[in-house]
Each structure stands twice: as structure tokens, then as C-alpha cells.
Amino acid sequence: MLGVSRREFLLGTAGAGAAFLGGGLIARQANAANFTLPITSLDHTLLPETVTRNMMGFGAGGPPPVLRMKQGKPFVVDVINNLKEPTSVHWHGLRLSNAMDGVPYLTQMPIEAGETFRYTITAPDAGTFWYHPHCNTLEQMARGMTGILVVEDQEDPGFDQDIPLNIRDFRLGGDGQFIDFYKPRLAARGGTLGTVSTVNWKTDETHDLPAGSLVRLRLAVTDVTRVGTYDLTGFDTGKGAAQLIALDSNPLPAPQAPENILLAPGQRADIALRVPDTEGQEVLLTLQTAKGPRLLAKFRSVGTSLNRDLKELRPLTPNPVPEADLANAEVLEFVFGWSPGGDAPKPSFCGTLGYTFWSINRVAWEGDSPDPVDPLAVMKQGKSYILRLRNETQNDHPIHLHGLSFRLLRSNKRELPPLVTDTALLQSKETMDVALVADNPGNWAFHCHVIEHQKTGLTGYLRVEA
């Protein structure tokens, strides 16, 4: 268990993070944030001619803002909690300082109603990331608190436009109002799907783009449940057409066709699109469903063609993620399965669903509290590890590790590409080996990103000790 001294430390650092620094105009200017991010309740139109009430969002109103920062440059965000409940912000996929990771009690105290917390972030990696709460996680995310974060490459790849696509469902009834965010019997299985699919909080997302231009599409699946397969169709076949160039913020070894892109909650995909030359031609982003493709977004060419070619783009630079020494790596095993007992989780300042269905290594997360369970494993800083991830259930589990990136090695069910990622989709009965270097000290949350699974036991953390 974590001791009192750690709680006192967290209380102290949380207070320091929450405080605005003053001392005169010069001091205030010197300590100004790059971005102020209020968290508010709001009403917003998601379905035509209907206002959905009691949403939660980042920013001044409407869809959460896209945050942009430069690779390797410090970025300061002041988060202002205007809700009537506690919250926090996690920066999904970033390898950042542990104190800035946004996990209540593990890295900071919750941001209480009316408080401000300052996050100072330096991202070593470029790519597409996102941000969301880690307190009262299911309800706050389900009501709208998911936004995209872009870390721009140090060297401009040469796109004409950059379009983030926040892909997520909402659970709405026919009147456009929220219905129950989950059903217990589904939480104990694959999870409870949303009823309305949106991109950037729209059901009819459409972009008019200069014909023949080069556009970077940044897909981020910020949904709480849905594992889906996505396709881009309708583009011309000449001059490079369209290519999948990155997954989970990391460049692919070689571009791929933008089809059958399997993405789970938390995962991202970057597509380089050459907009068609013909004015009015539409490129479609769709989700595969049992009833056929579901249209998510349109990209329509307008004007005279710029006549660009994908070959003009600079290749994305690989992120500086250290390569594990596989010959000397220690193997750590993790079993993702059902809970061995049915005990209710502890009451939590950050909310609980009231059920315990899942576990990691037969230990169910007891709930967010000042004294969480012991770490699932302790790793030595700088040492290489192979994490053996075994899914003993029939359900998919996108397993996300905070603060560290890992490389996919092998699976007992399928051939894996040699991708670097922070979120690995474990399919039914799949065992997967991934490799990492424990290069970032701290306590790092390790959990399923189907939020119902996370909040009903399928959570833990790994400790990296200096």
C-alpha cells in the first residue's frame, strides 16, 4: 500500500499545480499558460433540431478544442474545473513526466470543483494523441469530455491541411437526451455501445478541400467502448491516392492502403490523402457494420486542382522510443480475465460503477483511492522487458499503458506488424508479447480502455523505479 508520506506529497504537489503564480504583472506574464482549458457543463446540438442537455466538455462551449504543441517544446495548460464534481486530465499516449499524467491519487489529487490545475507537458514524440478525464471516467467521457491533442513534427512533412477527426459515439434516446451510459450485463461482456456515431460532435461531418491538395487526416477513436474497422474510399488511384502513414502516433515502416483499419478505444490512425482533382468528388470515411458501411465523414474536392502528389511529402521521422534488448529482457506475465470474487469496489471520490467483473493477474482494481493496491510489477529504470499479455476471456480488451511505449512482437492468433504503440488490442483468447525499455520512472496506470471494463476491475499500474 502507498504510505501517508506519498499522500502528503501528492497533496502538496497538487496544491502547487493548482495555484496560479502571481506577484505582479511581469511574474504573471512569465508564468502564463500556453492554453487555458476550462471544463464545463453545456447543452449542444448533436442530432438535427435537438439540443442534448447536460453534456460535459472542454473549452468555452461546443466540441473540445484541438490542442497543438511542438515536439520537444514545453507546453503549459491550465485546466479550470467548472463542474460540480472532481475531475482530472490524462494525456493519452504521451510519454511525459509522471506528475503530469492525470491519474487521481496515483499521480495527483483530483481537481475539485472550482479548482485549477497546471499541467506542464514536454512531448518527446510527434503524432496524434488525445486527452480525457481519469476521474468519474465513464460518465464524464460519455457526456463529451474527449479531445484531440496534436504534437507537431519538428520538420514539416508538407501537407496543405491537417484535419483531426474525433470519432466517438453518444448514448442518446430518440429525443436526443442521454440514456443509461452502460448496462451491467454488457459491462461484464464486451461493453455497452453508443447509439449515435459522431465525428467532431457531428453526425454529418463534411470538409470542402482544395482539389488536388494533400491533407493529413488524424483519426482518434475516443469512444468508451466501440472496437471498429474503418475504410477510406472514393479517392483517385493516381498520384499516390491515399495512404495510412501512422498508427498510435508512430510512423508505419511502410505506407499501407487506408482500408480495414482496425481501431479500438484509445487508438489513432493518420492518413495522407490526395484530394481528387474533379470538383465535387467525395472521399468517404466509413465504419464497417453488420448492416454495411456507416458513413462518418465526407471530404469534398472544390476548385481548380493544385495537382500535388503524395511523393512530395517528407517521410515522417520515427519517434525516439528506445529499442528493447530482447536477448536480455525480463519477461513479465499479465492475465486479463474475470474477477475471482464479486466484491463491490471501494467507495471512491472519483466514482464507481458499483460492480467488480474484471481483474489483472486475478486482482481487481478496488477503485480510485489514496491507497490503491500494490503495483502489478516493479521494473528497473533503463532495463528491457517483454510483457506477455494473455486474454483468457471471449471479449476484446484494448490494453493501454501510460507513460511508456512498447513494440508489438508476436501473437498466438495472428501476424503482428512491428509497430510501436501505447494501446494494444487483445482479441478473444489472444496472447501477445510486447517489448519496452522502462525508461520513464513513476507509477503508470495499466488498464483496458473499454471504460466499463476499466471501472469494474480491469485496471492496475506498473512501477518504474530509478
Tab-separated table of C-alpha atoms in Angstrom:
chain	number	residue	atom	x	y	z
A	1	MET	CA	0.000	0.000	0.000
A	2	LEU	CA	1.084	3.574	-0.557
A	3	GLY	CA	2.037	5.333	2.651
A	4	VAL	CA	0.981	8.588	4.260
A	5	SER	CA	4.114	10.328	3.095
A	6	ARG	CA	3.137	9.719	-0.509
A	7	ARG	CA	-0.361	11.101	0.077
A	8	GLU	CA	1.132	14.186	1.711
A	9	PHE	CA	3.452	14.558	-1.252
A	10	LEU	CA	0.560	14.335	-3.684
A	11	LEU	CA	-1.446	16.850	-1.709
A	12	GLY	CA	1.497	19.225	-1.780
A	13	THR	CA	2.188	18.875	-5.483
A	14	ALA	CA	-1.496	19.107	-6.348
A	15	GLY	CA	-1.717	22.361	-4.454
A	16	ALA	CA	1.328	23.693	-6.232
A	17	GLY	CA	-0.074	22.634	-9.607
A	18	ALA	CA	-3.426	24.213	-8.864
A	19	ALA	CA	-2.068	27.591	-7.858
A	20	PHE	CA	-1.773	30.478	-10.260
A	21	LEU	CA	1.538	32.207	-9.763
A	22	GLY	CA	1.252	35.924	-9.127
A	23	GLY	CA	3.499	38.619	-7.765
A	24	GLY	CA	2.918	41.412	-10.268
A	25	LEU	CA	2.391	41.776	-13.997
A	26	ILE	CA	5.868	40.600	-15.001
A	27	ALA	CA	5.594	37.463	-12.869
A	28	ARG	CA	2.109	36.702	-14.212
A	29	GLN	CA	3.292	37.104	-17.787
A	30	ALA	CA	6.351	34.945	-17.165
A	31	ASN	CA	4.146	32.203	-15.785
A	32	ALA	CA	1.313	32.476	-18.307
A	33	ALA	CA	-0.052	29.226	-19.672
A	34	ASN	CA	0.091	28.373	-23.360
A	35	PHE	CA	-3.549	27.340	-23.146
A	36	THR	CA	-6.394	27.704	-20.665
A	37	LEU	CA	-8.752	24.730	-20.728
A	38	PRO	CA	-11.999	25.161	-18.819
A	39	ILE	CA	-14.179	22.128	-18.120
A	40	THR	CA	-17.872	22.938	-18.161
A	41	SER	CA	-21.376	21.561	-18.352
A	42	LEU	CA	-23.213	22.558	-21.518
A	43	ASP	CA	-26.117	21.901	-23.850
A	44	HIS	CA	-25.317	21.225	-27.509
A	45	THR	CA	-26.940	20.052	-30.731
A	46	LEU	CA	-25.747	16.552	-31.637
A	47	LEU	CA	-28.849	15.445	-33.549
A	48	PRO	CA	-30.620	17.790	-36.016
A	49	GLU	CA	-33.124	20.155	-34.415
A	50	THR	CA	-32.455	18.691	-30.957
A	51	VAL	CA	-30.436	20.068	-28.080
A	52	THR	CA	-28.763	17.451	-25.882
A	53	ARG	CA	-28.756	18.680	-22.304
A	54	ASN	CA	-26.259	18.128	-19.513
A	55	MET	CA	-23.229	17.409	-21.641
A	56	MET	CA	-19.699	17.937	-20.322
A	57	GLY	CA	-16.904	19.370	-22.382
A	58	PHE	CA	-13.552	21.081	-22.580
A	59	GLY	CA	-13.263	24.668	-23.741
A	60	ALA	CA	-15.681	27.567	-23.890
A	61	GLY	CA	-18.500	25.509	-25.433
A	62	GLY	CA	-19.075	23.047	-28.227
A	63	PRO	CA	-16.651	20.298	-29.284
A	64	PRO	CA	-13.416	20.122	-27.260
A	65	PRO	CA	-10.616	22.192	-28.791
A	66	VAL	CA	-7.747	20.562	-30.642
A	67	LEU	CA	-4.610	21.239	-28.619
A	68	ARG	CA	-1.419	21.664	-30.637
A	69	MET	CA	2.117	21.631	-29.290
A	70	LYS	CA	5.581	21.212	-30.746
A	71	GLN	CA	7.645	18.081	-30.321
A	72	GLY	CA	10.222	18.571	-27.570
A	73	LYS	CA	8.913	22.010	-26.509
A	74	PRO	CA	7.329	22.632	-23.071
A	75	PHE	CA	3.601	23.361	-23.185
A	76	VAL	CA	1.611	24.636	-20.194
A	77	VAL	CA	-2.131	24.008	-19.833
A	78	ASP	CA	-4.224	25.488	-17.021
A	79	VAL	CA	-7.261	23.233	-16.505
A	80	ILE	CA	-10.147	25.006	-14.747
A	81	ASN	CA	-12.776	22.704	-13.266
A	82	ASN	CA	-16.145	24.434	-13.584
A	83	LEU	CA	-18.054	21.202	-12.953
A	84	LYS	CA	-19.787	20.415	-9.675
A	85	GLU	CA	-17.644	17.289	-9.212
A	86	PRO	CA	-13.947	16.366	-9.243
A	87	THR	CA	-12.055	15.567	-12.406
A	88	SER	CA	-8.537	15.272	-13.864
A	89	VAL	CA	-6.986	15.228	-17.339
A	90	HIS	CA	-4.907	12.390	-18.783
A	91	TRP	CA	-2.863	12.979	-21.942
A	92	HIS	CA	-3.332	9.659	-23.704
A	93	GLY	CA	-0.211	8.257	-25.369
A	94	LEU	CA	2.239	10.930	-24.222
A	95	ARG	CA	5.495	9.808	-22.612
A	96	LEU	CA	5.565	12.637	-20.103
A	97	SER	CA	6.564	13.308	-16.513
A	98	ASN	CA	4.646	11.054	-14.095
A	99	ALA	CA	3.377	14.023	-12.056
A	100	MET	CA	1.583	15.347	-15.168
A	101	ASP	CA	-0.145	12.067	-16.142
A	102	GLY	CA	-3.512	12.968	-14.637
A	103	VAL	CA	-4.422	9.817	-12.689
A	104	PRO	CA	-6.123	10.636	-9.373
A	105	TYR	CA	-4.199	9.517	-6.279
A	106	LEU	CA	-1.601	7.695	-8.387
A	107	THR	CA	-0.011	10.877	-9.807
A	108	GLN	CA	-2.075	13.776	-8.441
A	109	MET	CA	-5.059	14.610	-6.300
A	110	PRO	CA	-8.359	15.059	-8.159
A	111	ILE	CA	-9.097	18.577	-9.352
A	112	GLU	CA	-12.045	19.520	-7.189
A	113	ALA	CA	-14.930	21.745	-8.256
A	114	GLY	CA	-13.730	25.319	-8.657
A	115	GLU	CA	-10.029	24.419	-8.666
A	116	THR	CA	-7.382	24.959	-11.337
A	117	PHE	CA	-4.531	22.575	-12.036
A	118	ARG	CA	-1.483	23.423	-14.137
A	119	TYR	CA	-0.109	20.713	-16.420
A	120	THR	CA	3.368	21.274	-17.865
A	121	ILE	CA	3.963	18.884	-20.752
A	122	THR	CA	7.018	18.227	-22.887
A	123	ALA	CA	6.249	15.614	-25.546
A	124	PRO	CA	9.275	13.722	-26.889
A	125	ASP	CA	7.144	12.137	-29.620
A	126	ALA	CA	5.249	13.680	-32.525
A	127	GLY	CA	1.901	12.418	-33.719
A	128	THR	CA	-1.790	12.190	-32.925
A	129	PHE	CA	-2.787	11.884	-29.257
A	130	TRP	CA	-5.876	12.755	-27.229
A	131	TYR	CA	-6.976	13.831	-23.764
A	132	HIS	CA	-9.748	12.813	-21.390
A	133	PRO	CA	-10.630	12.670	-17.676
A	134	HIS	CA	-9.439	9.896	-15.374
A	135	CYS	CA	-11.921	10.671	-12.573
A	136	ASN	CA	-15.616	9.756	-12.849
A	137	THR	CA	-14.254	8.497	-16.136
A	138	LEU	CA	-17.219	6.745	-17.725
A	139	GLU	CA	-19.805	9.442	-17.123
A	140	GLN	CA	-17.543	12.390	-17.930
A	141	MET	CA	-16.272	10.801	-21.147
A	142	ALA	CA	-19.763	9.614	-22.111
A	143	ARG	CA	-21.074	13.169	-21.711
A	144	GLY	CA	-18.425	14.538	-24.076
A	145	MET	CA	-15.062	15.007	-22.368
A	146	THR	CA	-12.704	13.684	-25.060
A	147	GLY	CA	-10.458	15.917	-27.156
A	148	ILE	CA	-7.611	15.558	-29.651
A	149	LEU	CA	-4.030	16.607	-28.963
A	150	VAL	CA	-1.571	17.045	-31.824
A	151	VAL	CA	2.187	17.096	-31.332
A	152	GLU	CA	3.564	18.652	-34.480
A	153	ASP	CA	6.652	17.242	-36.156
A	154	GLN	CA	9.878	19.187	-35.815
A	155	GLU	CA	10.156	19.107	-39.613
A	156	ASP	CA	7.005	19.961	-41.559
A	157	PRO	CA	6.002	16.945	-43.721
A	158	GLY	CA	4.455	19.277	-46.306
A	159	PHE	CA	0.678	18.835	-46.068
A	160	ASP	CA	-1.642	21.609	-47.238
A	161	GLN	CA	-4.102	20.922	-44.413
A	162	ASP	CA	-4.258	18.926	-41.184
A	163	ILE	CA	-7.701	17.684	-40.074
A	164	PRO	CA	-8.215	15.993	-36.677
A	165	LEU	CA	-11.249	13.670	-36.507
A	166	ASN	CA	-12.609	12.971	-33.029
A	167	ILE	CA	-14.526	9.704	-33.576
A	168	ARG	CA	-16.937	8.670	-30.862
A	169	ASP	CA	-20.470	7.545	-30.051
A	170	PHE	CA	-23.002	9.050	-27.679
A	171	ARG	CA	-25.757	7.067	-25.941
A	172	LEU	CA	-28.852	9.059	-26.796
A	173	GLY	CA	-32.525	8.191	-26.947
A	174	GLY	CA	-34.857	9.205	-29.749
A	175	ASP	CA	-35.414	12.555	-28.050
A	176	GLY	CA	-31.702	13.336	-28.229
A	177	GLN	CA	-31.193	13.051	-24.466
A	178	PHE	CA	-28.766	10.766	-22.652
A	179	ILE	CA	-29.846	7.267	-21.739
A	180	ASP	CA	-28.040	4.954	-19.292
A	181	PHE	CA	-24.339	5.046	-20.074
A	182	TYR	CA	-23.934	1.319	-19.520
A	183	LYS	CA	-25.788	-1.886	-18.749
A	184	PRO	CA	-24.201	-4.164	-16.111
A	185	ARG	CA	-24.735	-7.353	-18.144
A	186	LEU	CA	-22.921	-5.726	-21.089
A	187	ALA	CA	-20.172	-4.272	-18.902
A	188	ALA	CA	-19.452	-7.882	-17.892
A	189	ARG	CA	-19.081	-8.739	-21.589
A	190	GLY	CA	-17.896	-6.552	-24.456
A	191	GLY	CA	-19.286	-3.259	-23.198
A	192	THR	CA	-22.291	-1.053	-23.954
A	193	LEU	CA	-22.237	0.542	-27.402
A	194	GLY	CA	-23.398	4.061	-28.146
A	195	THR	CA	-26.447	4.809	-30.277
A	196	VAL	CA	-25.267	7.857	-32.261
A	197	SER	CA	-21.955	7.934	-34.153
A	198	THR	CA	-20.239	11.307	-34.453
A	199	VAL	CA	-17.081	12.882	-35.801
A	200	ASN	CA	-16.128	16.139	-34.100
A	201	TRP	CA	-19.575	16.025	-32.411
A	202	LYS	CA	-21.321	15.986	-35.816
A	203	THR	CA	-23.369	13.266	-37.485
A	204	ASP	CA	-22.723	14.815	-40.921
A	205	GLU	CA	-19.081	15.893	-40.779
A	206	THR	CA	-18.130	17.344	-44.184
A	207	HIS	CA	-14.961	19.126	-45.298
A	208	ASP	CA	-14.582	21.071	-48.552
A	209	LEU	CA	-10.937	20.771	-49.595
A	210	PRO	CA	-8.936	22.233	-52.480
A	211	ALA	CA	-8.879	19.755	-55.354
A	212	GLY	CA	-5.534	18.043	-55.815
A	213	SER	CA	-4.276	19.130	-52.372
A	214	LEU	CA	-2.531	16.991	-49.756
A	215	VAL	CA	-4.350	16.541	-46.459
A	216	ARG	CA	-3.428	14.740	-43.256
A	217	LEU	CA	-6.427	13.073	-41.648
A	218	ARG	CA	-5.907	12.333	-37.956
A	219	LEU	CA	-8.370	9.695	-36.761
A	220	ALA	CA	-8.690	9.364	-32.993
A	221	VAL	CA	-11.143	6.850	-31.532
A	222	THR	CA	-12.130	8.482	-28.255
A	223	ASP	CA	-15.154	6.262	-27.690
A	224	VAL	CA	-15.675	4.465	-24.377
A	225	THR	CA	-16.479	1.065	-25.927
A	226	ARG	CA	-16.506	0.540	-29.687
A	227	VAL	CA	-13.883	-1.587	-31.439
A	228	GLY	CA	-14.354	-0.934	-35.157
A	229	THR	CA	-12.911	-1.272	-38.638
A	230	TYR	CA	-12.613	1.867	-40.778
A	231	ASP	CA	-12.187	2.471	-44.513
A	232	LEU	CA	-11.418	5.468	-46.706
A	233	THR	CA	-12.984	5.204	-50.167
A	234	GLY	CA	-13.662	7.349	-53.240
A	235	PHE	CA	-10.188	8.779	-53.814
A	236	ASP	CA	-8.412	8.768	-57.186
A	237	THR	CA	-5.906	5.997	-57.761
A	238	GLY	CA	-3.235	8.184	-59.344
A	239	LYS	CA	-0.519	10.347	-57.817
A	240	GLY	CA	-0.324	8.340	-54.611
A	241	ALA	CA	-4.075	8.420	-53.895
A	242	ALA	CA	-4.252	7.850	-50.112
A	243	GLN	CA	-2.033	6.065	-47.623
A	244	LEU	CA	-2.158	5.006	-43.999
A	245	ILE	CA	1.079	6.500	-42.667
A	246	ALA	CA	0.948	6.173	-38.844
A	247	LEU	CA	-0.793	4.257	-36.077
A	248	ASP	CA	-0.971	5.331	-32.438
A	249	SER	CA	1.306	8.321	-33.106
A	250	ASN	CA	4.109	6.249	-34.622
A	251	PRO	CA	5.020	6.165	-38.329
A	252	LEU	CA	4.499	2.863	-40.132
A	253	PRO	CA	7.579	1.141	-41.580
A	254	ALA	CA	5.903	1.484	-44.985
A	255	PRO	CA	2.632	3.162	-46.020
A	256	GLN	CA	-0.434	0.941	-46.343
A	257	ALA	CA	-3.778	1.145	-48.077
A	258	PRO	CA	-6.346	3.013	-45.918
A	259	GLU	CA	-8.715	0.063	-45.681
A	260	ASN	CA	-9.703	-2.416	-42.969
A	261	ILE	CA	-8.117	-0.183	-40.303
A	262	LEU	CA	-8.915	-1.887	-37.002
A	263	LEU	CA	-9.064	0.635	-34.163
A	264	ALA	CA	-10.117	0.150	-30.547
A	265	PRO	CA	-10.908	2.848	-27.974
A	266	GLY	CA	-7.783	4.921	-27.433
A	267	GLN	CA	-6.152	4.124	-30.773
A	268	ARG	CA	-5.327	6.533	-33.595
A	269	ALA	CA	-4.560	6.420	-37.304
A	270	ASP	CA	-3.045	9.025	-39.638
A	271	ILE	CA	-3.948	9.002	-43.327
A	272	ALA	CA	-2.274	11.012	-46.088
A	273	LEU	CA	-4.979	11.903	-48.627
A	274	ARG	CA	-4.555	13.406	-52.066
A	275	VAL	CA	-7.867	15.149	-52.653
A	276	PRO	CA	-9.392	14.176	-56.040
A	277	ASP	CA	-8.937	16.536	-58.996
A	278	THR	CA	-12.611	16.540	-60.001
A	279	GLU	CA	-14.647	19.253	-58.303
A	280	GLY	CA	-17.476	17.810	-56.227
A	281	GLN	CA	-15.941	14.335	-55.941
A	282	GLU	CA	-16.294	12.928	-52.424
A	283	VAL	CA	-13.956	10.778	-50.383
A	284	LEU	CA	-15.774	8.876	-47.632
A	285	LEU	CA	-14.687	7.691	-44.198
A	286	THR	CA	-16.844	4.744	-43.144
A	287	LEU	CA	-17.184	2.293	-40.294
A	288	GLN	CA	-17.864	-1.342	-41.132
A	289	THR	CA	-21.064	-2.679	-39.544
A	290	ALA	CA	-23.236	-5.769	-39.926
A	291	LYS	CA	-25.673	-3.619	-41.930
A	292	GLY	CA	-22.984	-2.304	-44.266
A	293	PRO	CA	-20.708	0.758	-44.221
A	294	ARG	CA	-21.759	3.546	-41.862
A	295	LEU	CA	-20.811	6.968	-43.212
A	296	LEU	CA	-18.830	9.015	-40.699
A	297	ALA	CA	-17.319	11.888	-42.701
A	298	LYS	CA	-17.078	13.306	-46.227
A	299	PHE	CA	-14.171	15.112	-47.873
A	300	ARG	CA	-15.271	17.010	-50.994
A	301	SER	CA	-12.937	18.499	-53.609
A	302	VAL	CA	-13.539	22.089	-54.703
A	303	GLY	CA	-11.911	24.461	-57.175
A	304	THR	CA	-9.096	24.032	-59.636
A	305	SER	CA	-6.678	21.213	-58.856
A	306	LEU	CA	-3.432	22.066	-57.086
A	307	ASN	CA	-2.062	18.976	-58.842
A	308	ARG	CA	0.059	17.836	-55.929
A	309	ASP	CA	1.487	14.342	-55.470
A	310	LEU	CA	1.957	12.311	-52.285
A	311	LYS	CA	5.568	11.772	-53.340
A	312	GLU	CA	6.176	15.428	-52.445
A	313	LEU	CA	5.667	14.693	-48.727
A	314	ARG	CA	8.617	14.180	-46.428
A	315	PRO	CA	8.522	10.793	-44.679
A	316	LEU	CA	7.544	11.010	-41.013
A	317	THR	CA	10.515	10.760	-38.652
A	318	PRO	CA	10.358	7.797	-36.236
A	319	ASN	CA	9.808	8.832	-32.647
A	320	PRO	CA	12.779	8.459	-30.258
A	321	VAL	CA	11.415	5.378	-28.475
A	322	PRO	CA	14.275	3.173	-27.185
A	323	GLU	CA	14.544	-0.345	-28.572
A	324	ALA	CA	14.397	-3.164	-26.039
A	325	ASP	CA	17.334	-5.552	-25.711
A	326	LEU	CA	15.334	-8.703	-26.407
A	327	ALA	CA	18.203	-11.072	-25.658
A	328	ASN	CA	18.425	-9.774	-22.090
A	329	ALA	CA	14.814	-8.744	-21.489
A	330	GLU	CA	12.932	-9.994	-18.429
A	331	VAL	CA	9.511	-11.490	-19.131
A	332	LEU	CA	6.564	-10.229	-17.069
A	333	GLU	CA	3.244	-12.050	-17.425
A	334	PHE	CA	-0.196	-10.476	-17.147
A	335	VAL	CA	-3.521	-12.302	-17.300
A	336	PHE	CA	-6.618	-10.310	-18.185
A	337	GLY	CA	-9.735	-12.087	-17.038
A	338	TRP	CA	-12.841	-12.094	-14.921
A	339	SER	CA	-12.743	-11.174	-11.272
A	340	PRO	CA	-12.158	-14.110	-8.908
A	341	GLY	CA	-14.686	-12.589	-6.492
A	342	GLY	CA	-17.760	-10.458	-6.683
A	343	ASP	CA	-16.892	-7.903	-4.005
A	344	ALA	CA	-18.101	-4.389	-4.649
A	345	PRO	CA	-15.333	-1.825	-5.216
A	346	LYS	CA	-14.413	0.638	-2.508
A	347	PRO	CA	-16.324	3.920	-2.418
A	348	SER	CA	-14.339	6.435	-4.438
A	349	PHE	CA	-14.137	10.194	-4.686
A	350	CYS	CA	-13.775	9.590	-8.431
A	351	GLY	CA	-16.855	7.414	-8.767
A	352	THR	CA	-17.542	3.710	-9.148
A	353	LEU	CA	-19.992	1.673	-11.198
A	354	GLY	CA	-20.679	-0.477	-8.150
A	355	TYR	CA	-19.572	-3.765	-9.736
A	356	THR	CA	-16.396	-5.857	-9.951
A	357	PHE	CA	-16.330	-8.022	-13.075
A	358	TRP	CA	-12.700	-7.993	-14.250
A	359	SER	CA	-9.145	-8.412	-12.992
A	360	ILE	CA	-5.467	-8.380	-13.942
A	361	ASN	CA	-3.462	-11.302	-12.552
A	362	ARG	CA	-6.554	-12.259	-10.501
A	363	VAL	CA	-6.514	-8.869	-8.730
A	364	ALA	CA	-9.406	-6.487	-9.348
A	365	TRP	CA	-8.838	-2.757	-9.038
A	366	GLU	CA	-10.550	-1.668	-5.849
A	367	GLY	CA	-11.342	1.837	-7.018
A	368	ASP	CA	-9.520	5.173	-7.160
A	369	SER	CA	-8.439	5.946	-3.620
A	370	PRO	CA	-5.444	7.388	-1.731
A	371	ASP	CA	-4.270	3.819	-1.022
A	372	PRO	CA	-4.506	1.815	-4.258
A	373	VAL	CA	-3.468	-1.823	-4.426
A	374	ASP	CA	0.199	-2.665	-4.874
A	375	PRO	CA	1.744	-2.392	-8.349
A	376	LEU	CA	1.261	-5.322	-10.690
A	377	ALA	CA	5.007	-5.286	-11.310
A	378	VAL	CA	8.080	-3.230	-10.436
A	379	MET	CA	10.527	-2.505	-13.249
A	380	LYS	CA	14.009	-1.051	-13.013
A	381	GLN	CA	14.646	2.138	-14.931
A	382	GLY	CA	16.629	1.513	-18.108
A	383	LYS	CA	16.029	-2.239	-18.159
A	384	SER	CA	14.345	-4.089	-21.035
A	385	TYR	CA	11.169	-6.114	-20.531
A	386	ILE	CA	8.848	-8.337	-22.504
A	387	LEU	CA	5.257	-8.035	-21.315
A	388	ARG	CA	3.295	-11.216	-22.017
A	389	LEU	CA	-0.348	-10.166	-22.249
A	390	ARG	CA	-2.833	-13.057	-22.038
A	391	ASN	CA	-6.536	-12.526	-22.604
A	392	GLU	CA	-8.374	-15.507	-21.140
A	393	THR	CA	-11.817	-14.089	-21.998
A	394	GLN	CA	-14.039	-14.111	-25.077
A	395	ASN	CA	-14.056	-10.314	-25.213
A	396	ASP	CA	-11.693	-7.773	-26.762
A	397	HIS	CA	-9.540	-5.671	-24.447
A	398	PRO	CA	-7.552	-2.672	-25.723
A	399	ILE	CA	-4.761	-2.580	-23.133
A	400	HIS	CA	-3.283	0.875	-22.581
A	401	LEU	CA	-0.057	1.626	-20.704
A	402	HIS	CA	0.530	5.182	-19.528
A	403	GLY	CA	3.883	6.918	-19.843
A	404	LEU	CA	5.687	4.234	-21.872
A	405	SER	CA	5.614	2.964	-25.446
A	406	PHE	CA	6.136	-0.647	-26.467
A	407	ARG	CA	6.759	-2.634	-29.652
A	408	LEU	CA	4.477	-5.466	-30.766
A	409	LEU	CA	6.413	-8.732	-31.071
A	410	ARG	CA	4.154	-11.746	-31.625
A	411	SER	CA	0.715	-13.245	-31.094
A	412	ASN	CA	-0.646	-16.760	-30.816
A	413	LYS	CA	-3.503	-15.848	-33.203
A	414	ARG	CA	-2.203	-13.532	-35.925
A	415	GLU	CA	0.836	-11.979	-37.511
A	416	LEU	CA	1.649	-8.638	-35.918
A	417	PRO	CA	3.358	-5.735	-37.661
A	418	PRO	CA	6.441	-4.388	-35.825
A	419	LEU	CA	4.530	-1.376	-34.565
A	420	VAL	CA	5.361	0.905	-31.643
A	421	THR	CA	2.249	1.787	-29.659
A	422	ASP	CA	0.772	2.575	-26.256
A	423	THR	CA	-2.501	0.646	-26.745
A	424	ALA	CA	-2.598	-3.000	-27.843
A	425	LEU	CA	-5.873	-4.650	-28.811
A	426	LEU	CA	-6.028	-8.115	-27.246
A	427	GLN	CA	-8.598	-10.133	-29.140
A	428	SER	CA	-10.554	-13.062	-27.753
A	429	LYS	CA	-8.241	-15.675	-26.188
A	430	GLU	CA	-5.177	-13.927	-27.596
A	431	THR	CA	-1.719	-13.956	-26.031
A	432	MET	CA	0.582	-11.177	-27.194
A	433	ASP	CA	4.201	-10.343	-26.404
A	434	VAL	CA	5.275	-6.702	-26.446
A	435	ALA	CA	8.685	-5.226	-25.603
A	436	LEU	CA	9.731	-1.998	-23.923
A	437	VAL	CA	12.512	-0.202	-22.125
A	438	ALA	CA	11.428	1.042	-18.698
A	439	ASP	CA	12.860	4.496	-19.338
A	440	ASN	CA	10.299	6.682	-17.534
A	441	PRO	CA	10.188	6.495	-13.707
A	442	GLY	CA	6.906	6.595	-11.823
A	443	ASN	CA	3.659	4.738	-11.231
A	444	TRP	CA	1.989	4.159	-14.602
A	445	ALA	CA	-1.645	3.145	-14.979
A	446	PHE	CA	-2.192	-0.065	-16.986
A	447	HIS	CA	-5.759	-0.830	-17.968
A	448	CYS	CA	-8.367	-1.788	-20.531
A	449	HIS	CA	-9.683	1.191	-22.489
A	450	VAL	CA	-13.197	-0.162	-22.681
A	451	ILE	CA	-14.105	2.159	-19.831
A	452	GLU	CA	-16.734	-0.174	-18.323
A	453	HIS	CA	-14.012	-2.827	-18.025
A	454	GLN	CA	-11.585	-0.303	-16.548
A	455	LYS	CA	-14.105	0.862	-13.951
A	456	THR	CA	-15.143	-2.670	-12.956
A	457	GLY	CA	-11.715	-4.068	-12.140
A	458	LEU	CA	-9.539	-4.326	-15.257
A	459	THR	CA	-7.046	-1.750	-14.034
A	460	GLY	CA	-3.714	-1.720	-12.259
A	461	TYR	CA	-0.396	0.030	-12.515
A	462	LEU	CA	3.262	-0.707	-13.174
A	463	ARG	CA	6.022	0.970	-11.218
A	464	VAL	CA	9.326	2.042	-12.767
A	465	GLU	CA	11.967	2.637	-10.101
A	466	ALA	CA	15.152	4.581	-10.618
